Amino acid sequence: MLLRWRIPAIAAAVGLAIGAAVAGGIAEGVTIPKWKSETASLASARDDEAARVDGLIDERDRLKSQLATAEDRATQAEEAAVQDRAALDARSAQLDVRASEVEAAEKAVAEREAAVTKTEETVEASKIREGTWTVGRDIKPGGYVVESPVEGACYWEIARSGSNGDAIIQNDFIMGGRPSVTLKEGQDFTTQGCGTWVPA
């Protein structure tokens, strides 16, 4: 009697076990392909993200390289600008020195020209031409000689001032040569046909 009840129980248990096994097999057959699909999708997404990150890294490195190149060029340009500025400053200093030298030279030339002009004016003022002149008023006392050799008749006369030629101290009439005279204050000097007299 007891055995008869045990057989159905065992059979039922076995059936349940088989059913569970069958049910589990069905569930596993459904779940594994889905999991594999999701895993593949995640792996693909991971690979895509890794590729994107690699691309960003490459882009970053490229930009860093460009930045470094730009910085190098900027540094070189700045150094070149500094050198150019130094060269310009040096050139400007040279030009300033040259300008000072030119200014000094121009001043010296002007002074020499002024001195020459004064000398020429003095020489010109000291010349004695045709006419009668009073020594100490019209002409300076001193020795004089004709500037160029006489060609033709030349008469000169030294007389006491205020005598209208009546008190002749010295005179001469020549036809050539370069006569000379010594004049003193208080005398009148007359010259005709002798040309220009200059300080001896």
GROMACS .gro file of C-alpha atoms in nm, residues 13-150:
model
  138
   13ALA     CA    1   0.853   1.459  -0.895
   14VAL     CA    2   1.026   1.331  -1.202
   15GLY     CA    3   0.768   1.502  -1.419
   16LEU     CA    4   0.816   1.827  -1.239
   17ALA     CA    5   1.187   1.793  -1.278
   18ILE     CA    6   1.154   1.722  -1.646
   19GLY     CA    7   0.913   2.012  -1.685
   20ALA     CA    8   1.146   2.242  -1.503
   21ALA     CA    9   1.432   2.126  -1.714
   22VAL     CA   10   1.233   2.176  -2.029
   23ALA     CA   11   1.116   2.516  -1.912
   24GLY     CA   12   1.471   2.613  -1.818
   25GLY     CA   13   1.600   2.503  -2.153
   26ILE     CA   14   1.341   2.713  -2.329
   27ALA     CA   15   1.424   3.017  -2.114
   28GLU     CA   16   1.798   2.975  -2.173
   29GLY     CA   17   1.744   2.943  -2.545
   30VAL     CA   18   1.562   3.276  -2.546
   31THR     CA   19   1.791   3.471  -2.307
   32ILE     CA   20   2.140   3.386  -2.444
   33PRO     CA   21   2.092   3.528  -2.798
   34LYS     CA   22   1.948   3.856  -2.655
   35TRP     CA   23   2.240   3.890  -2.416
   36LYS     CA   24   2.484   3.826  -2.695
   37SER     CA   25   2.315   4.097  -2.908
   38GLU     CA   26   2.326   4.353  -2.628
   39THR     CA   27   2.687   4.265  -2.556
   40ALA     CA   28   2.781   4.311  -2.921
   41SER     CA   29   2.596   4.644  -2.930
   42LEU     CA   30   2.776   4.765  -2.619
   43ALA     CA   31   3.110   4.650  -2.758
   44SER     CA   32   3.041   4.836  -3.083
   45ALA     CA   33   2.945   5.149  -2.890
   46ARG     CA   34   3.257   5.111  -2.679
   47ASP     CA   35   3.472   5.081  -2.992
   48ASP     CA   36   3.302   5.383  -3.147
   49GLU     CA   37   3.360   5.587  -2.831
   50ALA     CA   38   3.722   5.473  -2.818
   51ALA     CA   39   3.767   5.576  -3.181
   52ARG     CA   40   3.607   5.914  -3.107
   53VAL     CA   41   3.837   5.963  -2.808
   54ASP     CA   42   4.136   5.867  -3.022
   55GLY     CA   43   4.024   6.121  -3.281
   56LEU     CA   44   3.990   6.389  -3.015
   57ILE     CA   45   4.336   6.304  -2.883
   58ASP     CA   46   4.480   6.327  -3.234
   59GLU     CA   47   4.303   6.660  -3.287
   60ARG     CA   48   4.433   6.785  -2.952
   61ASP     CA   49   4.787   6.681  -3.043
   62ARG     CA   50   4.756   6.848  -3.383
   63LEU     CA   51   4.631   7.170  -3.227
   64LYS     CA   52   4.907   7.158  -2.966
   65SER     CA   53   5.162   7.116  -3.245
   66GLN     CA   54   5.013   7.408  -3.435
   67LEU     CA   55   5.013   7.617  -3.119
   68ALA     CA   56   5.377   7.531  -3.051
   69THR     CA   57   5.468   7.621  -3.409
   70ALA     CA   58   5.277   7.948  -3.383
   71GLU     CA   59   5.447   8.029  -3.053
   72ASP     CA   60   5.788   7.956  -3.205
   73ARG     CA   61   5.712   8.182  -3.499
   74ALA     CA   62   5.584   8.452  -3.266
   75THR     CA   63   5.901   8.424  -3.057
   76GLN     CA   64   6.118   8.443  -3.368
   77ALA     CA   65   5.920   8.740  -3.496
   78GLU     CA   66   5.953   8.914  -3.160
   79GLU     CA   67   6.328   8.849  -3.152
   80ALA     CA   68   6.359   8.976  -3.509
   81ALA     CA   69   6.159   9.285  -3.416
   82VAL     CA   70   6.387   9.347  -3.119
   83GLN     CA   71   6.693   9.309  -3.341
   84ASP     CA   72   6.542   9.538  -3.603
   85ARG     CA   73   6.462   9.794  -3.334
   86ALA     CA   74   6.816   9.774  -3.201
   87ALA     CA   75   6.952   9.819  -3.553
   88LEU     CA   76   6.722  10.118  -3.608
   89ASP     CA   77   6.829  10.270  -3.277
   90ALA     CA   78   7.194  10.222  -3.369
   91ARG     CA   79   7.135  10.373  -3.714
   92SER     CA   80   6.945  10.662  -3.558
   93ALA     CA   81   7.233  10.723  -3.318
   94GLN     CA   82   7.477  10.719  -3.611
   95LEU     CA   83   7.258  10.965  -3.800
   96ASP     CA   84   7.244  11.190  -3.494
   97VAL     CA   85   7.623  11.184  -3.471
   98ARG     CA   86   7.650  11.249  -3.844
   99ALA     CA   87   7.400  11.534  -3.819
  100SER     CA   88   7.605  11.686  -3.537
  101GLU     CA   89   7.921  11.651  -3.744
  102VAL     CA   90   7.753  11.809  -4.046
  103GLU     CA   91   7.618  12.091  -3.831
  104ALA     CA   92   7.964  12.152  -3.684
  105ALA     CA   93   8.119  12.143  -4.033
  106GLU     CA   94   7.858  12.385  -4.169
  107LYS     CA   95   7.921  12.616  -3.875
  108ALA     CA   96   8.296  12.602  -3.936
  109VAL     CA   97   8.246  12.674  -4.307
  110ALA     CA   98   8.017  12.964  -4.225
  111GLU     CA   99   8.275  13.103  -3.983
  112ARG     CA  100   8.551  13.066  -4.243
  113GLU     CA  101   8.334  13.230  -4.507
  114ALA     CA  102   8.257  13.513  -4.268
  115ALA     CA  103   8.627  13.551  -4.193
  116VAL     CA  104   8.714  13.546  -4.564
  117THR     CA  105   8.439  13.797  -4.637
  118LYS     CA  106   8.564  14.021  -4.360
  119THR     CA  107   8.918  13.990  -4.491
  120GLU     CA  108   8.803  14.066  -4.843
  121GLU     CA  109   8.605  14.363  -4.719
  122THR     CA  110   8.907  14.481  -4.521
  123VAL     CA  111   9.134  14.439  -4.821
  124GLU     CA  112   8.882  14.608  -5.048
  125ALA     CA  113   8.843  14.895  -4.804
  126SER     CA  114   9.220  14.934  -4.783
  127LYS     CA  115   9.263  14.979  -5.159
  128ILE     CA  116   9.334  15.324  -5.300
  129ARG     CA  117   9.187  15.414  -5.639
  130GLU     CA  118   9.206  15.722  -5.864
  131GLY     CA  119   9.161  16.050  -5.681
  132THR     CA  120   9.286  16.250  -5.385
  133TRP     CA  121   9.259  16.101  -5.036
  134THR     CA  122   9.333  16.225  -4.686
  135VAL     CA  123   9.542  15.986  -4.479
  136GLY     CA  124   9.378  15.901  -4.145
  137ARG     CA  125   9.032  15.999  -4.271
  138ASP     CA  126   8.983  15.841  -4.614
  139ILE     CA  127   9.267  15.592  -4.610
  140LYS     CA  128   9.483  15.432  -4.344
  141PRO     CA  129   9.847  15.526  -4.301
  142GLY     CA  130  10.107  15.273  -4.407
  143GLY     CA  131  10.295  15.143  -4.706
  144TYR     CA  132  10.119  15.093  -5.042
  145VAL     CA  133  10.214  14.949  -5.381
  146VAL     CA  134  10.026  14.939  -5.710
  147GLU     CA  135   9.829  14.615  -5.752
  148SER     CA  136   9.937  14.557  -6.114
  149PRO     CA  137  10.236  14.687  -6.310
  150VAL     CA  138  10.175  15.033  -6.455
   0.00000   0.00000   0.00000
